[in-house]
mmCIF file of C-alpha atoms in Angstrom:
data_model
loop_
_atom_site.group_PDB
_atom_site.id
_atom_site.type_symbol
_atom_site.label_atom_id
_atom_site.label_comp_id
_atom_site.label_asym_id
_atom_site.label_seq_id
_atom_site.Cartn_x
_atom_site.Cartn_y
_atom_site.Cartn_z
ATOM 1 C CA MET A 1 0.000 0.000 0.000
ATOM 2 C CA LEU A 2 2.747 2.433 1.064
ATOM 3 C CA SER A 3 5.039 1.442 -1.799
ATOM 4 C CA ALA A 4 2.173 1.927 -4.252
ATOM 5 C CA LEU A 5 1.630 5.426 -2.849
ATOM 6 C CA ILE A 6 5.330 6.265 -3.174
ATOM 7 C CA VAL A 7 5.352 5.014 -6.778
ATOM 8 C CA TYR A 8 2.211 7.052 -7.486
ATOM 9 C CA LEU A 9 3.746 10.217 -6.016
ATOM 10 C CA VAL A 10 7.363 9.917 -7.160
ATOM 11 C CA PHE A 11 7.731 7.645 -10.231
ATOM 12 C CA PRO A 12 6.259 7.985 -13.727
ATOM 13 C CA HIS A 13 3.829 5.099 -13.867
ATOM 14 C CA ILE A 14 0.662 4.004 -15.601
ATOM 15 C CA SER A 15 -1.228 4.803 -12.384
ATOM 16 C CA ASN A 16 -0.290 8.494 -12.631
ATOM 17 C CA ASN A 17 -0.470 8.781 -16.420
ATOM 18 C CA HIS A 18 3.341 8.464 -16.690
ATOM 19 C CA LYS A 19 4.126 11.518 -14.640
ATOM 20 C CA ALA A 20 4.923 11.491 -10.910
ATOM 21 C CA LYS A 21 1.862 12.869 -9.136
ATOM 22 C CA LEU A 22 4.078 15.250 -7.116
ATOM 23 C CA LEU A 23 4.975 17.020 -10.375
ATOM 24 C CA HIS A 24 1.379 17.840 -11.236
ATOM 25 C CA PRO A 25 0.638 21.564 -10.843
ATOM 26 C CA LEU A 26 -2.030 20.867 -8.217
ATOM 27 C CA MET A 27 0.440 18.935 -6.012
ATOM 28 C CA ILE A 28 3.093 21.622 -6.465
ATOM 29 C CA GLY A 29 0.467 24.192 -5.462
ATOM 30 C CA ILE A 30 -0.448 22.152 -2.364
ATOM 31 C CA SER A 31 3.255 21.887 -1.435
ATOM 32 C CA VAL A 32 3.658 25.665 -1.761
ATOM 33 C CA ALA A 33 0.528 26.217 0.344
ATOM 34 C CA MET A 34 1.846 23.857 3.059
ATOM 35 C CA PHE A 35 5.218 25.619 3.002
ATOM 36 C CA LEU A 36 3.523 28.993 3.449
ATOM 37 C CA LEU A 37 1.384 27.532 6.241
ATOM 38 C CA THR A 38 4.506 26.581 8.201
ATOM 39 C CA GLN A 39 5.674 30.214 7.890
ATOM 40 C CA LEU A 40 2.373 31.390 9.340
ATOM 41 C CA VAL A 41 2.441 28.835 12.144
ATOM 42 C CA MET A 42 6.080 29.476 13.133
ATOM 43 C CA PRO A 43 5.449 32.613 15.264
ATOM 44 C CA PHE A 44 2.943 30.658 17.373
ATOM 45 C CA ILE A 45 5.338 27.785 18.153
ATOM 46 C CA PRO A 46 6.763 29.382 21.355
ATOM 47 C CA ARG A 47 3.248 29.685 22.806
ATOM 48 C CA TYR A 48 2.622 25.951 22.843
ATOM 49 C CA THR A 49 6.123 24.442 23.030
ATOM 50 C CA PRO A 50 9.339 25.047 24.993
ATOM 51 C CA ILE A 51 10.901 26.366 21.755
ATOM 52 C CA VAL A 52 12.203 29.954 21.782
ATOM 53 C CA LEU A 53 12.478 31.669 18.396
ATOM 54 C CA GLY A 54 15.613 33.718 18.097
ATOM 55 C CA TYR A 55 19.132 34.235 16.849
ATOM 56 C CA VAL A 56 22.334 33.313 18.649
ATOM 57 C CA SER A 57 24.711 36.221 18.323
ATOM 58 C CA SER A 58 28.206 37.097 19.496
ATOM 59 C CA VAL A 59 28.376 40.672 18.193
ATOM 60 C CA SER A 60 30.315 43.057 20.430
ATOM 61 C CA PRO A 61 30.458 46.879 20.146
ATOM 62 C CA GLU A 62 34.259 46.887 20.536
ATOM 63 C CA GLU A 63 34.703 44.469 17.628
ATOM 64 C CA VAL A 64 32.298 46.445 15.427
ATOM 65 C CA ILE A 65 34.252 49.662 16.128
ATOM 66 C CA ASP A 66 37.562 47.917 15.572
ATOM 67 C CA LEU A 67 36.431 46.389 12.273
ATOM 68 C CA THR A 68 34.948 49.722 11.185
ATOM 69 C CA ASN A 69 38.276 51.418 11.797
ATOM 70 C CA LYS A 70 40.108 48.679 9.915
ATOM 71 C CA GLU A 71 37.819 49.300 6.918
ATOM 72 C CA ARG A 72 38.445 53.058 7.187
ATOM 73 C CA GLU A 73 42.170 52.498 7.458
ATOM 74 C CA ALA A 74 42.136 50.285 4.373
ATOM 75 C CA ALA A 75 40.222 52.987 2.485
ATOM 76 C CA GLY A 76 42.685 55.663 3.588
ATOM 77 C CA VAL A 77 40.125 57.439 5.793
ATOM 78 C CA PRO A 78 41.047 58.642 9.332
ATOM 79 C CA LYS A 79 39.879 56.407 12.173
ATOM 80 C CA VAL A 80 36.847 57.361 14.273
ATOM 81 C CA GLU A 81 37.086 57.667 18.052
ATOM 82 C CA THR A 82 34.601 56.076 20.443
ATOM 83 C CA ASP A 83 32.432 58.799 21.920
ATOM 84 C CA PRO A 84 30.520 58.113 25.173
ATOM 85 C CA ALA A 85 27.628 60.378 24.181
ATOM 86 C CA LEU A 86 27.221 58.688 20.800
ATOM 87 C CA THR A 87 27.411 55.303 22.537
ATOM 88 C CA GLN A 88 24.631 56.419 24.832
ATOM 89 C CA ALA A 89 22.623 57.632 21.833
ATOM 90 C CA ALA A 90 23.048 54.216 20.168
ATOM 91 C CA LEU A 91 21.950 52.426 23.349
ATOM 92 C CA GLY A 92 18.975 54.759 23.621
ATOM 93 C CA LYS A 93 17.919 54.070 20.021
ATOM 94 C CA ALA A 94 18.342 50.283 20.376
ATOM 95 C CA SER A 95 16.389 50.200 23.655
ATOM 96 C CA TYR A 96 13.660 52.362 22.094
ATOM 97 C CA MET A 97 13.299 49.943 19.172
ATOM 98 C CA ILE A 98 12.930 47.017 21.590
ATOM 99 C CA ALA A 99 10.496 48.919 23.828
ATOM 100 C CA LYS A 100 8.338 50.142 20.923
ATOM 101 C CA ASN A 101 8.708 46.920 18.909
ATOM 102 C CA PHE A 102 9.921 48.429 15.636
ATOM 103 C CA TRP A 103 12.919 48.130 13.340
ATOM 104 C CA ALA A 104 13.555 51.299 11.343
ATOM 105 C CA HIS A 105 15.587 54.480 11.232
ATOM 106 C CA THR A 106 12.501 56.537 12.041
ATOM 107 C CA ALA A 107 10.119 55.217 14.723
ATOM 108 C CA PRO A 108 6.411 54.741 13.935
ATOM 109 C CA ASP A 109 5.725 57.713 16.245
ATOM 110 C CA GLY A 110 7.985 59.880 14.046
ATOM 111 C CA THR A 111 11.020 59.892 16.376
ATOM 112 C CA GLU A 112 14.108 60.347 14.225
ATOM 113 C CA PRO A 113 17.555 58.889 15.031
ATOM 114 C CA TRP A 114 18.966 62.379 15.501
ATOM 115 C CA LYS A 115 16.761 62.898 18.563
ATOM 116 C CA PHE A 116 18.767 60.222 20.406
ATOM 117 C CA VAL A 117 22.012 61.904 19.357
ATOM 118 C CA SER A 118 20.826 65.330 20.520
ATOM 119 C CA ASP A 119 19.337 63.926 23.764
ATOM 120 C CA SER A 120 22.683 62.351 24.610
ATOM 121 C CA GLY A 121 24.224 65.829 24.570
ATOM 122 C CA TYR A 122 26.205 65.273 21.409
ATOM 123 C CA GLN A 123 25.810 68.473 19.420
ATOM 124 C CA TYR A 124 26.520 67.319 15.932
ATOM 125 C CA ARG A 125 27.585 69.002 12.766
ATOM 126 C CA TYR A 126 27.214 65.706 10.893
ATOM 127 C CA ALA A 127 25.567 62.492 12.040
ATOM 128 C CA GLY A 128 24.819 59.128 10.457
ATOM 129 C CA GLU A 129 23.191 55.868 11.516
ATOM 130 C CA ASN A 130 23.650 52.240 10.441
ATOM 131 C CA LEU A 131 21.404 49.482 11.779
ATOM 132 C CA ALA A 132 21.777 45.699 11.804
ATOM 133 C CA ARG A 133 19.943 42.773 13.366
ATOM 134 C CA ASP A 134 20.116 38.979 13.657
ATOM 135 C CA PHE A 135 23.758 38.642 12.603
ATOM 136 C CA ALA A 136 25.852 35.848 14.100
ATOM 137 C CA ASN A 137 29.024 37.886 14.659
ATOM 138 C CA SER A 138 30.646 41.307 14.313
ATOM 139 C CA GLU A 139 32.488 40.405 11.088
ATOM 140 C CA SER A 140 29.249 39.578 9.249
ATOM 141 C CA VAL A 141 27.646 42.844 10.429
ATOM 142 C CA VAL A 142 30.474 45.035 9.129
ATOM 143 C CA LYS A 143 30.774 42.971 5.948
ATOM 144 C CA ALA A 144 27.060 43.475 5.224
ATOM 145 C CA TRP A 145 27.410 47.231 5.720
ATOM 146 C CA VAL A 146 30.466 47.367 3.485
ATOM 147 C CA ASN A 147 28.569 45.466 0.768
ATOM 148 C CA SER A 148 25.766 48.025 0.798
ATOM 149 C CA PRO A 149 26.700 51.296 -0.966
ATOM 150 C CA SER A 150 24.625 53.567 1.307
ATOM 151 C CA HIS A 151 25.923 51.966 4.530
ATOM 152 C CA LYS A 152 29.457 51.905 3.171
ATOM 153 C CA GLU A 153 29.185 55.632 2.495
ATOM 154 C CA ASN A 154 28.464 56.193 6.212
ATOM 155 C CA LEU A 155 31.144 53.757 7.298
ATOM 156 C CA LEU A 156 33.898 55.297 5.200
ATOM 157 C CA SER A 157 32.854 58.931 5.276
ATOM 158 C CA SER A 158 35.737 61.253 6.115
ATOM 159 C CA ARG A 159 33.198 63.744 7.527
ATOM 160 C CA TYR A 160 32.830 61.668 10.693
ATOM 161 C CA GLN A 161 35.253 61.805 13.592
ATOM 162 C CA ASP A 162 33.326 59.946 16.320
ATOM 163 C CA ILE A 163 31.508 56.657 16.657
ATOM 164 C CA GLY A 164 29.097 55.063 19.143
ATOM 165 C CA VAL A 165 27.950 51.459 18.851
ATOM 166 C CA ALA A 166 25.361 49.576 20.908
ATOM 167 C CA VAL A 167 24.497 45.887 20.805
ATOM 168 C CA VAL A 168 21.215 45.137 22.514
ATOM 169 C CA LYS A 169 19.427 41.827 22.891
ATOM 170 C CA GLY A 170 15.673 41.823 23.135
ATOM 171 C CA GLU A 171 12.423 40.682 21.601
ATOM 172 C CA LEU A 172 10.955 42.023 18.359
ATOM 173 C CA ASP A 173 7.698 40.535 17.066
ATOM 174 C CA GLY A 174 8.077 37.552 19.374
ATOM 175 C CA VAL A 175 11.592 36.702 18.165
ATOM 176 C CA GLN A 176 14.672 37.019 20.355
ATOM 177 C CA THR A 177 16.985 39.242 18.405
ATOM 178 C CA THR A 178 20.231 41.195 18.638
ATOM 179 C CA LEU A 179 20.122 44.773 17.425
ATOM 180 C CA VAL A 180 23.234 46.694 16.443
ATOM 181 C CA VAL A 181 23.045 50.478 16.275
ATOM 182 C CA GLN A 182 26.015 52.379 14.915
ATOM 183 C CA PHE A 183 26.066 56.176 15.154
ATOM 184 C CA PHE A 184 28.680 58.315 13.448
ATOM 185 C CA GLY A 185 29.116 61.975 14.168
ATOM 186 C CA THR A 186 31.223 65.094 14.115
ATOM 187 C CA LYS A 187 30.756 67.607 16.909
ATOM 188 C CA MET A 188 29.931 71.256 16.604
ATOM 189 C CA GLY A 189 32.635 73.315 18.266
ATOM 190 C CA SER A 190 30.443 74.059 21.321
ATOM 191 C CA GLY A 191 29.323 70.497 22.052
ATOM 192 C CA ALA A 192 32.150 69.366 24.310
ATOM 193 C CA ILE A 193 30.665 70.562 27.627
ATOM 194 C CA ASN A 194 27.294 68.892 27.039
ATOM 195 C CA VAL A 195 28.926 65.620 26.116
ATOM 196 C CA ARG A 196 30.913 65.532 29.331
ATOM 197 C CA GLN A 197 27.777 66.155 31.362
ATOM 198 C CA LYS A 198 26.095 63.103 29.876
ATOM 199 C CA GLU A 199 29.021 60.757 30.325
ATOM 200 C CA THR A 200 27.841 59.867 33.840
ATOM 201 C CA GLN A 201 24.607 58.400 32.460
ATOM 202 C CA VAL A 202 26.257 55.902 30.139
ATOM 203 C CA THR A 203 26.597 53.129 32.687
ATOM 204 C CA THR A 204 22.880 52.973 33.435
ATOM 205 C CA ILE A 205 21.691 52.314 29.879
ATOM 206 C CA PRO A 206 23.191 48.837 29.335
ATOM 207 C CA GLU A 207 21.230 47.666 32.356
ATOM 208 C CA LEU A 208 18.026 48.992 30.820
ATOM 209 C CA ALA A 209 18.835 47.149 27.621
ATOM 210 C CA LYS A 210 19.476 43.971 29.558
ATOM 211 C CA VAL A 211 16.084 44.225 31.228
ATOM 212 C CA ALA A 212 14.555 44.211 27.743
ATOM 213 C CA GLY A 213 15.406 40.491 27.803
ATOM 214 C CA SER A 214 18.280 38.598 26.281
ATOM 215 C CA ALA A 215 17.788 35.385 24.352
ATOM 216 C CA GLN A 216 20.103 33.472 26.638
ATOM 217 C CA GLU A 217 18.063 34.404 29.700
ATOM 218 C CA LYS A 218 14.950 32.583 28.526
ATOM 219 C CA ALA A 219 14.789 28.853 29.100
ATOM 220 C CA GLY A 220 13.879 26.532 26.251
ATOM 221 C CA ILE A 221 15.066 25.110 22.972
ATOM 222 C CA PHE A 222 16.494 27.855 20.779
ATOM 223 C CA LEU A 223 15.323 27.864 17.161
ATOM 224 C CA SER A 224 16.467 30.348 14.542
ATOM 225 C CA PRO A 225 13.451 31.276 12.357
ATOM 226 C CA PHE A 226 15.785 31.947 9.434
ATOM 227 C CA PHE A 227 17.597 28.601 9.577
ATOM 228 C CA ALA A 228 14.343 26.712 10.172
ATOM 229 C CA LYS A 229 12.853 28.396 7.107
ATOM 230 C CA ARG A 230 16.011 27.930 5.042
ATOM 231 C CA ASN A 231 16.299 24.226 5.854
ATOM 232 C CA LEU A 232 12.640 23.641 5.098
ATOM 233 C CA ALA A 233 12.962 25.543 1.803
ATOM 234 C CA PHE A 234 16.046 23.533 0.858
ATOM 235 C CA PHE A 235 14.300 20.261 1.700
ATOM 236 C CA LEU A 236 11.249 21.169 -0.392
ATOM 237 C CA VAL A 237 13.273 22.197 -3.453
ATOM 238 C CA SER A 238 15.562 19.150 -3.098
ATOM 239 C CA LEU A 239 12.518 16.872 -3.013
ATOM 240 C CA PHE A 240 11.218 18.282 -6.297
ATOM 241 C CA PHE A 241 14.724 18.188 -7.750
ATOM 242 C CA LEU A 242 14.951 14.485 -6.912
ATOM 243 C CA VAL A 243 11.502 13.652 -8.294
ATOM 244 C CA LEU A 244 12.235 15.613 -11.495
ATOM 245 C CA SER A 245 15.553 13.773 -11.913
ATOM 246 C CA ILE A 246 13.797 10.418 -11.533
ATOM 247 C CA ASP A 247 11.141 11.564 -14.001
ATOM 248 C CA MET A 248 13.717 12.650 -16.588
ATOM 249 C CA ILE A 249 15.721 9.410 -16.318
ATOM 250 C CA VAL A 250 12.739 7.042 -16.353
ATOM 251 C CA VAL A 251 10.889 8.822 -19.175
ATOM 252 C CA GLY A 252 14.137 9.053 -21.168
ATOM 253 C CA GLN A 253 14.805 5.322 -20.796
ATOM 254 C CA ARG A 254 11.243 4.293 -21.607
ATOM 255 C CA ASN A 255 10.887 6.815 -24.436
ATOM 256 C CA THR A 256 7.450 7.682 -23.130
ATOM 257 C CA ALA A 257 5.424 10.006 -25.374
ATOM 258 C CA ARG A 258 3.464 12.539 -23.298
ATOM 259 C CA VAL A 259 2.355 16.139 -23.251
ATOM 260 C CA SER A 260 4.629 17.660 -20.653
ATOM 261 C CA SER A 261 7.013 20.479 -19.879
ATOM 262 C CA LYS A 262 10.784 19.930 -19.936
ATOM 263 C CA SER A 263 12.086 18.364 -16.719
ATOM 264 C CA PHE A 264 15.615 19.447 -17.628
ATOM 265 C CA ALA A 265 14.574 23.121 -17.674
ATOM 266 C CA HIS A 266 12.868 22.706 -14.298
ATOM 267 C CA LEU A 267 16.011 21.046 -12.922
ATOM 268 C CA LEU A 268 18.176 23.976 -14.027
ATOM 269 C CA PHE A 269 15.738 26.454 -12.494
ATOM 270 C CA LEU A 270 15.511 24.577 -9.174
ATOM 271 C CA ALA A 271 19.305 24.102 -9.050
ATOM 272 C CA MET A 272 19.662 27.876 -9.258
ATOM 273 C CA VAL A 273 17.058 28.344 -6.505
ATOM 274 C CA MET A 274 18.981 25.857 -4.321
ATOM 275 C CA GLY A 275 22.172 27.827 -4.988
ATOM 276 C CA VAL A 276 20.536 31.027 -3.765
ATOM 277 C CA ILE A 277 19.222 29.248 -0.640
ATOM 278 C CA VAL A 278 22.768 28.034 0.110
ATOM 279 C CA ILE A 279 24.309 31.526 -0.111
ATOM 280 C CA SER A 280 21.521 33.203 1.860
ATOM 281 C CA LYS A 281 22.522 34.376 5.326
ATOM 282 C CA ALA A 282 20.734 35.469 8.458
ATOM 283 C CA GLY A 283 20.889 39.139 9.298
ATOM 284 C CA ASN A 284 19.370 42.365 8.064
ATOM 285 C CA ILE A 285 20.670 45.885 7.696
ATOM 286 C CA LEU A 286 18.945 49.225 7.449
ATOM 287 C CA MET B 1 21.885 15.681 -21.673
ATOM 288 C CA LYS B 2 20.371 14.567 -24.990
ATOM 289 C CA GLU B 3 17.691 17.198 -24.469
ATOM 290 C CA PHE B 4 20.385 19.819 -23.798
ATOM 291 C CA SER B 5 22.430 19.060 -26.906
ATOM 292 C CA ARG B 6 19.311 18.975 -29.103
ATOM 293 C CA HIS B 7 18.199 22.476 -28.065
ATOM 294 C CA ILE B 8 21.541 23.940 -27.104
ATOM 295 C CA VAL B 9 20.663 27.546 -28.037
ATOM 296 C CA HIS B 10 17.451 27.434 -25.989
ATOM 297 C CA TYR B 11 19.120 25.960 -22.938
ATOM 298 C CA LEU B 12 22.074 28.322 -23.167
ATOM 299 C CA SER B 13 19.644 31.251 -23.081
ATOM 300 C CA LEU B 14 17.947 29.726 -20.010
ATOM 301 C CA LEU B 15 21.333 29.156 -18.408
ATOM 302 C CA GLY B 16 22.197 32.782 -19.142
ATOM 303 C CA ILE B 17 19.026 33.978 -17.379
ATOM 304 C CA LEU B 18 19.754 31.772 -14.361
ATOM 305 C CA VAL B 19 23.426 32.761 -14.100
ATOM 306 C CA VAL B 20 22.624 36.487 -14.330
ATOM 307 C CA ALA B 21 19.959 36.075 -11.636
ATOM 308 C CA TYR B 22 22.341 34.113 -9.383
ATOM 309 C CA VAL B 23 25.030 36.773 -9.735
ATOM 310 C CA GLY B 24 22.391 39.409 -8.976
ATOM 311 C CA PHE B 25 21.382 37.602 -5.780
ATOM 312 C CA SER B 26 24.981 37.270 -4.578
ATOM 313 C CA VAL B 27 26.130 40.786 -5.496
ATOM 314 C CA PHE B 28 23.037 42.616 -4.220
ATOM 315 C CA ASN B 29 22.599 40.443 -1.120
ATOM 316 C CA TYR B 30 22.084 43.569 1.023
ATOM 317 C CA ASP B 31 19.152 44.861 -1.032
ATOM 318 C CA LYS B 32 16.011 42.897 -0.208
ATOM 319 C CA TYR B 33 13.784 44.952 -2.515
ATOM 320 C CA PHE B 34 16.102 44.355 -5.453
ATOM 321 C CA GLN B 35 16.201 40.632 -4.633
ATOM 322 C CA THR B 36 12.408 40.544 -4.438
ATOM 323 C CA ALA B 37 12.106 42.181 -7.856
ATOM 324 C CA LEU B 38 14.778 39.818 -9.186
ATOM 325 C CA SER B 39 12.885 36.762 -7.869
ATOM 326 C CA ILE B 40 9.664 37.831 -9.586
ATOM 327 C CA ALA B 41 11.522 38.700 -12.800
ATOM 328 C CA LEU B 42 13.264 35.324 -12.703
ATOM 329 C CA GLY B 43 9.988 33.430 -12.244
ATOM 330 C CA THR B 44 8.397 35.390 -15.092
ATOM 331 C CA ALA B 45 11.412 34.859 -17.360
ATOM 332 C CA PHE B 46 11.287 31.115 -16.673
ATOM 333 C CA VAL B 47 7.611 30.884 -17.646
ATOM 334 C CA VAL B 48 8.210 33.007 -20.770
ATOM 335 C CA TRP B 49 11.185 30.817 -21.690
ATOM 336 C CA GLY B 50 8.988 27.697 -21.387
ATOM 337 C CA PHE B 51 6.247 29.337 -23.465
ATOM 338 C CA VAL B 52 8.643 30.381 -26.251
ATOM 339 C CA HIS B 53 10.519 27.064 -26.223
ATOM 340 C CA HIS B 54 7.366 24.965 -26.625
ATOM 341 C CA HIS B 55 5.824 27.414 -29.084
ATOM 342 C CA ILE B 56 8.861 27.102 -31.361
ATOM 343 C CA HIS B 57 8.608 23.316 -31.134
ATOM 344 C CA ASP B 58 4.883 23.386 -31.847
ATOM 345 C CA ASP B 59 3.966 21.481 -28.717
ATOM 346 C CA LEU B 60 2.602 24.329 -26.617
ATOM 347 C CA HIS B 61 -0.343 23.222 -24.490
ATOM 348 C CA PRO B 62 -2.174 24.948 -21.603
ATOM 349 C CA LYS B 63 -1.169 22.047 -19.348
ATOM 350 C CA ILE B 64 2.504 22.711 -20.134
ATOM 351 C CA VAL B 65 2.180 26.425 -19.389
ATOM 352 C CA LEU B 66 0.515 25.544 -16.079
ATOM 353 C CA GLU B 67 3.458 23.278 -15.191
ATOM 354 C CA TYR B 68 5.966 26.074 -15.814
ATOM 355 C CA ILE B 69 3.853 28.473 -13.755
ATOM 356 C CA ALA B 70 3.642 25.939 -10.890
ATOM 357 C CA VAL B 71 7.411 25.389 -10.791
ATOM 358 C CA ALA B 72 8.035 29.152 -11.070
ATOM 359 C CA VAL B 73 5.636 29.822 -8.169
ATOM 360 C CA LEU B 74 7.436 27.165 -6.102
ATOM 361 C CA GLY B 75 10.829 28.731 -6.816
ATOM 362 C CA VAL B 76 9.751 32.333 -6.264
ATOM 363 C CA THR B 77 7.923 31.473 -3.011
ATOM 364 C CA VAL B 78 11.000 29.733 -1.642
ATOM 365 C CA LEU B 79 13.278 32.612 -2.694
ATOM 366 C CA LEU B 80 11.023 35.230 -1.109
ATOM 367 C CA SER B 81 10.854 33.234 2.107
ATOM 368 C CA VAL B 82 14.645 33.243 2.506
ATOM 369 C CA ILE B 83 14.979 36.881 1.403
ATOM 370 C CA TRP B 84 12.426 38.118 3.933
ATOM 371 C CA ASP B 85 13.575 36.220 6.985
ATOM 372 C CA PHE B 86 11.575 38.204 9.522
#
């Protein structure tokens, strides 16, 4: 019974009109619908299981600053100095995103990044912001920024003299995530006094960020939504790749005459899709 | 491979489309909107390729077009799911 079902689904046979049932448009459509269903169900998994959705990350602000300066050095641009006020601004922005559950340069309530810079006492002539989330390590964060022209422009701009970076763990849309906020700036001549006044507040902010909840603090099995989705996607495409290969070989050997599309073309297309899945990486920048 | 050598020009054009798309995905990996547009363009190009290929060989049939659309939808759905990972 089971073997007959497998033959019906996977092998070209008289029972399926010489085309594996899985390759019929209706079955492909059902597979796509089931795949999409798993995406919809995924956010609800933590509610009913001990699984925690999130990303394991080892990004550190010091490494991000160090790597940023290495990129600037390589490009012949002067290094940027860590500024306590900008660091506080970055922590403030990251904590605000966690608290208000958003991921953007400008908050849904209209709060712009520059408000955090000004509130920290850093009176800027120039300021810039790079954002990142869900990256595994500092190298991949900086690499992603360097690969993006607009972020690279910030990273390598000779207009900036100071830098502040914050790495904050917290929950966004039910997923444990790590946010990286990178502020660049150049002070106005009169900003030095204000900056010094705010330096005393810097130590309190990391504690606030920690309260927002780190992934490691929550008990349970840790599951990366990206890798779960990627593995499932790879499995689905591989399954169709396998069935198409069987179809092409069997039909070729039997010389079966049928009205059908070209399995070889589908194989090329799915091989390319598999290639893109393989090179895809977790992490987003803004 | 027999199929490939028989319609080498057709398959080389398909390969060209796929290689360009793959390079696009790897070079513009930071730009999710570009990748989204590329995924949809790729799916459309694949269906059009199938249509033209079968039309030239006089064996175009609605069932065949539907098969290309189904495989394209599968591929594009999977690509979009890994592009938009949150």
